[in-house]
Coordinates of C-alpha atoms and ligand atoms in Angstrom, one line a residue:
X1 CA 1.3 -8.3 16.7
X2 CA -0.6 -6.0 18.8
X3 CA -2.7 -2.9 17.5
X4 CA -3.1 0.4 18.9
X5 CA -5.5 3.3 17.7
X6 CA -4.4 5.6 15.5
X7 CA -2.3 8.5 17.0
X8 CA -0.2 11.4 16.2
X9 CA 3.1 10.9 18.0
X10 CA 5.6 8.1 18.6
X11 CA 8.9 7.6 20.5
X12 CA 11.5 6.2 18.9
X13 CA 14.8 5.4 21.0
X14 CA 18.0 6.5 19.3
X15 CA 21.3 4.5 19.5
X16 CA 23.6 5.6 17.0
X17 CA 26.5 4.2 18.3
X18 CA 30.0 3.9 16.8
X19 CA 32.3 5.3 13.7
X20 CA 30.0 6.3 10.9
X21 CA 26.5 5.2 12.7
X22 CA 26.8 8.7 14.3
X23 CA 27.1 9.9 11.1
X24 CA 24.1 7.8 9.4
X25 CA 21.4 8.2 12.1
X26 CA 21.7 11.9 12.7
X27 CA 21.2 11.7 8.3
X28 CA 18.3 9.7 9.0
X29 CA 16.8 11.8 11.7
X30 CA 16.9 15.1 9.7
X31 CA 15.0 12.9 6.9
X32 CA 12.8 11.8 9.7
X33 CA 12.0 14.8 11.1
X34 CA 11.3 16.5 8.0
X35 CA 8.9 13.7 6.8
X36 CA 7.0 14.3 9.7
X37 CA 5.1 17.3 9.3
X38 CA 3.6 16.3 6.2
X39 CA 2.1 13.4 7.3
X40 CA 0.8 15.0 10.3
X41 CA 2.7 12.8 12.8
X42 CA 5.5 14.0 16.0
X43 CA 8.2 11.7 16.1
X44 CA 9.8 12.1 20.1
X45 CA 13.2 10.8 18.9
X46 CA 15.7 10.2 22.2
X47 CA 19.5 9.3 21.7
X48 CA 20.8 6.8 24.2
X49 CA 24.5 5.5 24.6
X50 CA 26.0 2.4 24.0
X51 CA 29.1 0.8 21.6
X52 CA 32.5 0.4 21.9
X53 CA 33.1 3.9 22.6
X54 CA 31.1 4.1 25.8
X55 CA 32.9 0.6 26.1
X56 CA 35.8 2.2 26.8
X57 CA 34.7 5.1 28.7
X58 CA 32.3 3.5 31.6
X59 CA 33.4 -0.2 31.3
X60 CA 29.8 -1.2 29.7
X61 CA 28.7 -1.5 25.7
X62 CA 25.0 -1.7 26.6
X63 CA 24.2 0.2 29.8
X64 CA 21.2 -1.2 31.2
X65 CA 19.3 2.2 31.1
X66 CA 19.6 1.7 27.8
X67 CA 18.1 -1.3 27.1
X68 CA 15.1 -0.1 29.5
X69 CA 14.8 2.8 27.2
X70 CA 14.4 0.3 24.1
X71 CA 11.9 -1.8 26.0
X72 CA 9.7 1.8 26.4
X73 CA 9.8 2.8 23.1
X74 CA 7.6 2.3 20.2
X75 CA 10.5 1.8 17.8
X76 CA 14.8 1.3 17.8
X77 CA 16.8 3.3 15.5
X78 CA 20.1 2.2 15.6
X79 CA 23.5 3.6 13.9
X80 CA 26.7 0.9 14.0
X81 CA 28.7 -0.6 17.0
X82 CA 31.9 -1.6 17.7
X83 CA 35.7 -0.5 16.9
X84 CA 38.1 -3.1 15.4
X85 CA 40.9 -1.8 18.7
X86 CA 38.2 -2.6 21.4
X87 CA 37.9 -6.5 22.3
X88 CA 36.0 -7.9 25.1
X89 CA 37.6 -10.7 27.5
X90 CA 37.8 -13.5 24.9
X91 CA 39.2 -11.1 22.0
X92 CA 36.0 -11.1 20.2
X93 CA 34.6 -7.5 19.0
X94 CA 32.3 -5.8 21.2
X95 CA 29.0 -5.9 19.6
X96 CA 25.7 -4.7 21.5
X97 CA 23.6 -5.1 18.8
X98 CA 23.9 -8.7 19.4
X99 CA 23.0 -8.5 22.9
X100 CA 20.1 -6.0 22.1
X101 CA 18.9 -9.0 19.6
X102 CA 19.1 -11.6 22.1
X103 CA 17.5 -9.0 25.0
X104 CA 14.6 -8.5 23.0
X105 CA 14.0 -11.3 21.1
X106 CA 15.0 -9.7 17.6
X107 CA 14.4 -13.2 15.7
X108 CA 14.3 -12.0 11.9
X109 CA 16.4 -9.9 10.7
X110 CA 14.8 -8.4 7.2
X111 CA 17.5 -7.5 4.7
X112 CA 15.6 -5.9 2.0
X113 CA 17.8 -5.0 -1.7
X114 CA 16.7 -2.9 -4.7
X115 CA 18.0 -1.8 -7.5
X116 CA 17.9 2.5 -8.1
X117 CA 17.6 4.0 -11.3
X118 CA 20.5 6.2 -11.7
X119 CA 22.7 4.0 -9.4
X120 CA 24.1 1.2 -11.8
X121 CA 25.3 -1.9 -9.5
X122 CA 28.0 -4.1 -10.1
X123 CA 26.1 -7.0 -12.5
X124 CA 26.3 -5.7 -16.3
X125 CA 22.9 -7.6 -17.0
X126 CA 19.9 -5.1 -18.2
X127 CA 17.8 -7.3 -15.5
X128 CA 19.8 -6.0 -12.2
X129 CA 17.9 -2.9 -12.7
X130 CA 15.2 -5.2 -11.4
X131 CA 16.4 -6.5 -8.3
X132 CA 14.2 -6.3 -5.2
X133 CA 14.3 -9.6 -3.3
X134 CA 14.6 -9.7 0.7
X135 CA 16.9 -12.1 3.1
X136 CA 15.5 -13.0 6.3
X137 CA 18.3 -14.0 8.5
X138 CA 17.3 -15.8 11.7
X139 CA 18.5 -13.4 14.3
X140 CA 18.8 -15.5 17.8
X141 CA 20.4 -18.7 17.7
X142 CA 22.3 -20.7 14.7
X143 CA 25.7 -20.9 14.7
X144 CA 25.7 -17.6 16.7
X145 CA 24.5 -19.2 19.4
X146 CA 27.9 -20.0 19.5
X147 CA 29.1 -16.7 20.5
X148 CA 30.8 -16.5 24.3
X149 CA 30.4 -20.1 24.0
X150 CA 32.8 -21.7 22.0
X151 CA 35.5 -23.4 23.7
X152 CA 38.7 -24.7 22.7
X153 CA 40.0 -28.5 23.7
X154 CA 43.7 -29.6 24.2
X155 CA 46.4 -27.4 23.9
X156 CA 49.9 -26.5 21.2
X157 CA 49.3 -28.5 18.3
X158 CA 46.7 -30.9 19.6
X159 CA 44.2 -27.6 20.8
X160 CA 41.2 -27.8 18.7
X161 CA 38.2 -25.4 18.7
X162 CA 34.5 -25.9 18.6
X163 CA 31.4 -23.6 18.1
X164 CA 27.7 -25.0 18.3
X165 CA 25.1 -24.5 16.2
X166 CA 21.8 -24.5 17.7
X167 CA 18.4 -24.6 16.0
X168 CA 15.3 -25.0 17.4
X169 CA 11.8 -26.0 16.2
X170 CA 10.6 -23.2 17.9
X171 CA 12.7 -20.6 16.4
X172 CA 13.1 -21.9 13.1
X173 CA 9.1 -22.7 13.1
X174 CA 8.7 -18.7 13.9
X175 CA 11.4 -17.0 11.7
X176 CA 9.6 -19.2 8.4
X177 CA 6.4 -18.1 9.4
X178 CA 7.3 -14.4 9.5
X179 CA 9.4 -15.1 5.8
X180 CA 5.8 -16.7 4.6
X181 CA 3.4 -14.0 5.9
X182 CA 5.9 -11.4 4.3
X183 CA 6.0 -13.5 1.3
X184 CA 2.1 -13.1 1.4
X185 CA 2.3 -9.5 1.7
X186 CA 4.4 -8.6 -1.2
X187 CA 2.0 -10.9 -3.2
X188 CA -0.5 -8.3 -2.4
X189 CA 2.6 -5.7 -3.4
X190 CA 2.5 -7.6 -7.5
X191 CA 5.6 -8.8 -6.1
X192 CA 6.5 -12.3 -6.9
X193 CA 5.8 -13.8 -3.2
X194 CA 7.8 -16.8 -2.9
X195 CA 9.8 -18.3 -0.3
X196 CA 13.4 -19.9 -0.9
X197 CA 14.7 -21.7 1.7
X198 CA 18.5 -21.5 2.0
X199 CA 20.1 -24.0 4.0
X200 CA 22.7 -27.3 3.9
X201 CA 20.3 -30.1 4.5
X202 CA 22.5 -32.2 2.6
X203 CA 25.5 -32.5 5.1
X204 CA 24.4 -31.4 8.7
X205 CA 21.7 -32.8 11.0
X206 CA 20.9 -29.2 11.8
X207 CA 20.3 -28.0 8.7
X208 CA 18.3 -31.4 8.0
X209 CA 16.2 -30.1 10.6
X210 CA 15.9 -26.6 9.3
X211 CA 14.3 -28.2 6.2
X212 CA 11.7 -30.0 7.7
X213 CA 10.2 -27.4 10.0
X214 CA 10.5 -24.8 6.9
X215 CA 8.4 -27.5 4.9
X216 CA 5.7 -28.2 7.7
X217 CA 5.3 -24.3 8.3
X218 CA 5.4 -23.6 4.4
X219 CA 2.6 -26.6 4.6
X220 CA 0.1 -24.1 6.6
X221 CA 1.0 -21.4 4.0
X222 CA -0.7 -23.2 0.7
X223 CA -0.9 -19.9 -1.3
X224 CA 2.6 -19.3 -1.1
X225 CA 4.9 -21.4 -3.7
X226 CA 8.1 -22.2 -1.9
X227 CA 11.3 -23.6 -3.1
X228 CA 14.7 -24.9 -1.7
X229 CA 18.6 -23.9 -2.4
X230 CA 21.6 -25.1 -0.6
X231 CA 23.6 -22.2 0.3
X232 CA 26.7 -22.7 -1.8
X233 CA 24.4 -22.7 -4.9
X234 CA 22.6 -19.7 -4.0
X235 CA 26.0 -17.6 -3.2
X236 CA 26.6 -18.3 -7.3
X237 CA 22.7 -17.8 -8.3
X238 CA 22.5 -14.1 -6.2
X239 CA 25.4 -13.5 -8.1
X240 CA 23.9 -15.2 -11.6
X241 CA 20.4 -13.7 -11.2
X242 CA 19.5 -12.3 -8.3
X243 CA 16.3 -10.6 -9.9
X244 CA 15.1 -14.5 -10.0
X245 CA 14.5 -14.3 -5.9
X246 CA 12.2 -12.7 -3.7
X247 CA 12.1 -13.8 -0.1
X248 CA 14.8 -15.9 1.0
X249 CA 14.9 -17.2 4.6
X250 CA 18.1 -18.8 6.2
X251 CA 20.0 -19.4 9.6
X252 CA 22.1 -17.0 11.3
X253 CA 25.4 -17.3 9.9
X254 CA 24.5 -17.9 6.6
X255 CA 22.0 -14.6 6.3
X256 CA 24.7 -12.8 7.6
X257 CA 26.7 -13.8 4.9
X258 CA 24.4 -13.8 1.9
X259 CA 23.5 -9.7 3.2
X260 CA 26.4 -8.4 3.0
X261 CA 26.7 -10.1 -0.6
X262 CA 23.4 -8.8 -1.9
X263 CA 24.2 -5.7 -0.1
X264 CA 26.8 -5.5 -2.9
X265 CA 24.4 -6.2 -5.4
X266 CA 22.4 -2.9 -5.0
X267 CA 25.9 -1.0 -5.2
X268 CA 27.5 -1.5 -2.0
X269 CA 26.7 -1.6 2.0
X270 CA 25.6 2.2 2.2
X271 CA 22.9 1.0 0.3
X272 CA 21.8 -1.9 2.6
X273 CA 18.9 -1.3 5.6
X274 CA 17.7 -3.8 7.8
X275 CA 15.2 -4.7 10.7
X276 CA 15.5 -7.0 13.6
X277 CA 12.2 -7.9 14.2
X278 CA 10.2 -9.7 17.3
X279 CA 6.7 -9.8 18.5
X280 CA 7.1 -7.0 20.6
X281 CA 10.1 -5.1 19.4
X282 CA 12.3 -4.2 16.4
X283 CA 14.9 -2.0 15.7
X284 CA 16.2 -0.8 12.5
X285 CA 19.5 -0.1 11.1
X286 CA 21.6 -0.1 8.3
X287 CA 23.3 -3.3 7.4
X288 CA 26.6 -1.7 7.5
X289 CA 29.1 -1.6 10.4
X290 CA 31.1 1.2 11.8
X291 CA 33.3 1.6 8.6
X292 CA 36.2 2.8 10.5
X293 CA 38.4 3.5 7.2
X294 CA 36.0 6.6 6.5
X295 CA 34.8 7.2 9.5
X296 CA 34.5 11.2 10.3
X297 CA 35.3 12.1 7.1
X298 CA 31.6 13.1 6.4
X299 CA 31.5 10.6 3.1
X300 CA 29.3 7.8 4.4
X301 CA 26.6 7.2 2.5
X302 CA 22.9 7.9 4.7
X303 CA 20.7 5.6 1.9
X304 CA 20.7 2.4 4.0
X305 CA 20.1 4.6 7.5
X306 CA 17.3 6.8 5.7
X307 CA 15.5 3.4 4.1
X308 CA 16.3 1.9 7.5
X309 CA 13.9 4.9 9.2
X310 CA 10.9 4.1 5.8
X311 CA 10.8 0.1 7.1
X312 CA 10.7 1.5 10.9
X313 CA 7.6 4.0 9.5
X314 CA 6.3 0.7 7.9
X315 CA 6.5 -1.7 11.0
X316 CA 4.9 1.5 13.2
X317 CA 2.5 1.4 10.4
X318 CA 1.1 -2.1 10.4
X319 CA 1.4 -2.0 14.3
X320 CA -0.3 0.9 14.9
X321 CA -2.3 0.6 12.2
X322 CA -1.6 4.4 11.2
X323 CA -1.6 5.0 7.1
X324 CA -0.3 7.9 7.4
X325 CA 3.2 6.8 8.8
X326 CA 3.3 3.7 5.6
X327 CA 2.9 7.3 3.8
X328 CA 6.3 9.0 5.4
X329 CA 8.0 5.7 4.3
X330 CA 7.0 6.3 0.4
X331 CA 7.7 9.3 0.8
X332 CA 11.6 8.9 2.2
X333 CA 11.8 6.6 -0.5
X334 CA 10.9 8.5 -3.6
X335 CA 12.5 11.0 -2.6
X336 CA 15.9 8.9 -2.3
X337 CA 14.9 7.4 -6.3
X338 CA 14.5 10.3 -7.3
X339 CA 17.6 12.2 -6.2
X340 CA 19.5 9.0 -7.7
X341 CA 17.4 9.5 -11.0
X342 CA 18.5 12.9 -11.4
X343 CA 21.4 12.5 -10.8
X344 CA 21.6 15.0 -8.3
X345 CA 23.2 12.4 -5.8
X346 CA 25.7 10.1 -6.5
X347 CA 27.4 7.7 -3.5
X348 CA 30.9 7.8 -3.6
X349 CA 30.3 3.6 -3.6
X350 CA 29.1 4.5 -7.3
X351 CA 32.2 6.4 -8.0
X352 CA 30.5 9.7 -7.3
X353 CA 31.4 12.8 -5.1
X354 CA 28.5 13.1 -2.7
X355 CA 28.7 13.2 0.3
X356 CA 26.3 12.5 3.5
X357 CA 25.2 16.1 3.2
X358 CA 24.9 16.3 0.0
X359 CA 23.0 13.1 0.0
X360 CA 20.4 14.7 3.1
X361 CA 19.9 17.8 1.6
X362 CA 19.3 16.2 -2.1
X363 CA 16.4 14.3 -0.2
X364 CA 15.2 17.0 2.1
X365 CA 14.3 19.2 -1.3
X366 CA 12.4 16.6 -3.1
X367 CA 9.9 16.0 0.3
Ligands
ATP1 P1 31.0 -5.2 10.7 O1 31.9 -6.3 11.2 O2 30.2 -4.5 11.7 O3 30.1 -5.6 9.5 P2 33.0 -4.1 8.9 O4 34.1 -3.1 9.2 O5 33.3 -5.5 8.6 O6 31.9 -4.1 10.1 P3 31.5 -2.3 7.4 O7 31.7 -1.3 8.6 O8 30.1 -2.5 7.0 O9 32.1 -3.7 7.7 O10 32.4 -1.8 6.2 C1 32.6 -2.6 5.1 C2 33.1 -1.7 3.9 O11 32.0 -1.0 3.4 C3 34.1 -0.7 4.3 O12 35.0 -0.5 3.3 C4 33.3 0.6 4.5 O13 34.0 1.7 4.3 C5 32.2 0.4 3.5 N1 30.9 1.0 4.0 C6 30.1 0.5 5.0 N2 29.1 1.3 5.2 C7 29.2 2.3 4.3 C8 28.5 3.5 4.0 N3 27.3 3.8 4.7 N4 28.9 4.3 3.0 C9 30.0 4.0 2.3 N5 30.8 3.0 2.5 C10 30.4 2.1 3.5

């Protein structure tokens, strides 16, 4: 990861995209924006199209313009893409954020969950008010390396259909190593810092695989204690005790599974940020999609966008090594607990009545 000197401004391209990611990232920007003044830093924030929307308009999800305008900046802050009624070609969704994964080499996608004082989840246990583990999906090749790839052989009812799931030593060697050196790093947090590897070893050659380059990279990584879980079984134990996990590292499909289900752990997906994460790029972005079914109405809830913005202030941080922007991202974040310890703000995924407004201007007064 390359370092720059410390400096006062930083451009940030904007995508927000589709459906409620409009909604989100112009949440996230106010927050942003107001953050930066009092840690002395200029954030040049640029919105650029793409999604299904521009899909439809111009013929293209992800002009290239846009991608050049990723490549530029220091950071990606990205809303949602895609509409359920617009399909590419081969009736699949259209989905840039894929594309913008694959462009820039997005290879772990970091799925951070906490629990919120104030904001009960759905697990009755006193110990879900301790939940703060993080999934690292791998993010460019698994089975969605299947995608515009699949193929299907015969036809009526002989036609069968086949997807590929590719994993390499190289990109499994590189997403464990970034699970371990996080691992490491919330060690140095008092956090537990130990890597589960999530996979099926026990049924596909892949997954076998998997297994053994997690093992020889966890080999270089002595300090951090390391176990294994077959997916299946770790579906029930996120479920059964989730506060019993800290990193978690998996393929493609399978993180993109597991997030949305500990994204319902913390209360549901408005509470879910995420990072795609390279060696020269990463964007950040709620977990969430485009919701369409409240789309507009102004109820989405921002938490996942705004905490989305602190791990972008976090990864500037470390990169640029700049203090002060690690600063902005404690900030954004006590000032999220504690409108949820108050009270004061209440997600409607929590059965309350707030709504994105509400939500920004709870968090705008306690910065
Ligand atoms: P994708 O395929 O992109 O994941 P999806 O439609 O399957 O999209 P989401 O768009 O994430 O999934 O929506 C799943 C559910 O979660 C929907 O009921 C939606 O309303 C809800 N949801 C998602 N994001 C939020 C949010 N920020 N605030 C409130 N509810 C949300």
């Amino acid at each position: 990861m390359k370092r720059a000197t410390s400096r006062s401004s930083y451009a940030i391209a904007v995508l927000p995209g589709d459906g409620i990611g409009v909604e989100v990232t112009a949440a996230a920007l106010q927050v942003l924006h107001a953050v930066a003044p009092r840690i002395g830093r200029r954030f040049g924030t640029v919105e650029h199209p793409a999604g299904a929307r521009h899909y439809l308009e111009h013929g293209v999800a992800l002009p290239p313009a846009t991608v050049a305008a990723c490549r530029r900046a220091d950071a990606i802050l990205f809303g949602a893409m895609g509409l359920p009624h617009v399909r590419a070609g081969d009736g699949t969704e259209i989905i840039p954020q894929l594309d913008l994964r694959f462009a820039l080499d997005l290879y772990a996608g970091v799925r951070p969950i906490r629990s919120f004082a104030g904001l009960p989840g759905p697990l009755a246990d006193a110990r879900a008010a301790h939940i703060d583990l993080v999934l690292v999906r791998e993010s460019t090749e698994g089975l969605f390396h299947a995608r515009g790839r699949g193929r299907i052989e015969g036809s009526g009812g002989d036609a069968a259909a086949f997807d590929t799931m590719k994993i390499t030593h190289r990109g499994t060697a590189r997403v464990c190593d970034f699970a371990l050196r996080l691992a490491r790093q919330r060690r140095a947090q008092g956090k537990p810092g130990r890597v589960t590897n999530v996979d099926k070893a026990n049924v596909f050659r892949s997954m076998a695989f998997w297994r053994q380059v997690f093992d020889e990279r966890a080999a270089a990584f002595p300090d951090v204690p390391v176990e294994h879980a077959y997916v299946d079984a770790m579906a029930l134990n996120l479920v059964l005790k989730p506060w019993a996990y800290d990193v978690l590292v998996t393929e493609n499909m399978f993180g993109d599974i597991l997030s949305d289900l500990i994204a319902a752990l913390a209360g549901g997906m408005g509470m879910a940020p995420s990072a795609d994460i390279g060696d020269e790029h990463a964007l950040f972005q709620p977990a969430h999609g485009t919701a369409p079914d409240i789309a507009g109405q102004g109820i989405a809830n921002p938490t996942a966008a705004m905490l989305s913005a602190a791990m972008m202030l976090d990864w500037l941080a470390d990169r640029a090594g700049d203090a002060a922007l690690a600063d902005g991202a404690r900030a954004i974040e006590a000032a999220l607990a504690a409108a949820f310890a108050s009270g004061a703000a209440r997600p409607r995924e929590f059965g309350g009545r707030s709504s994105t407004a509400d939500i920004v201007r709870e968090v705008l007064v306690r910065l």
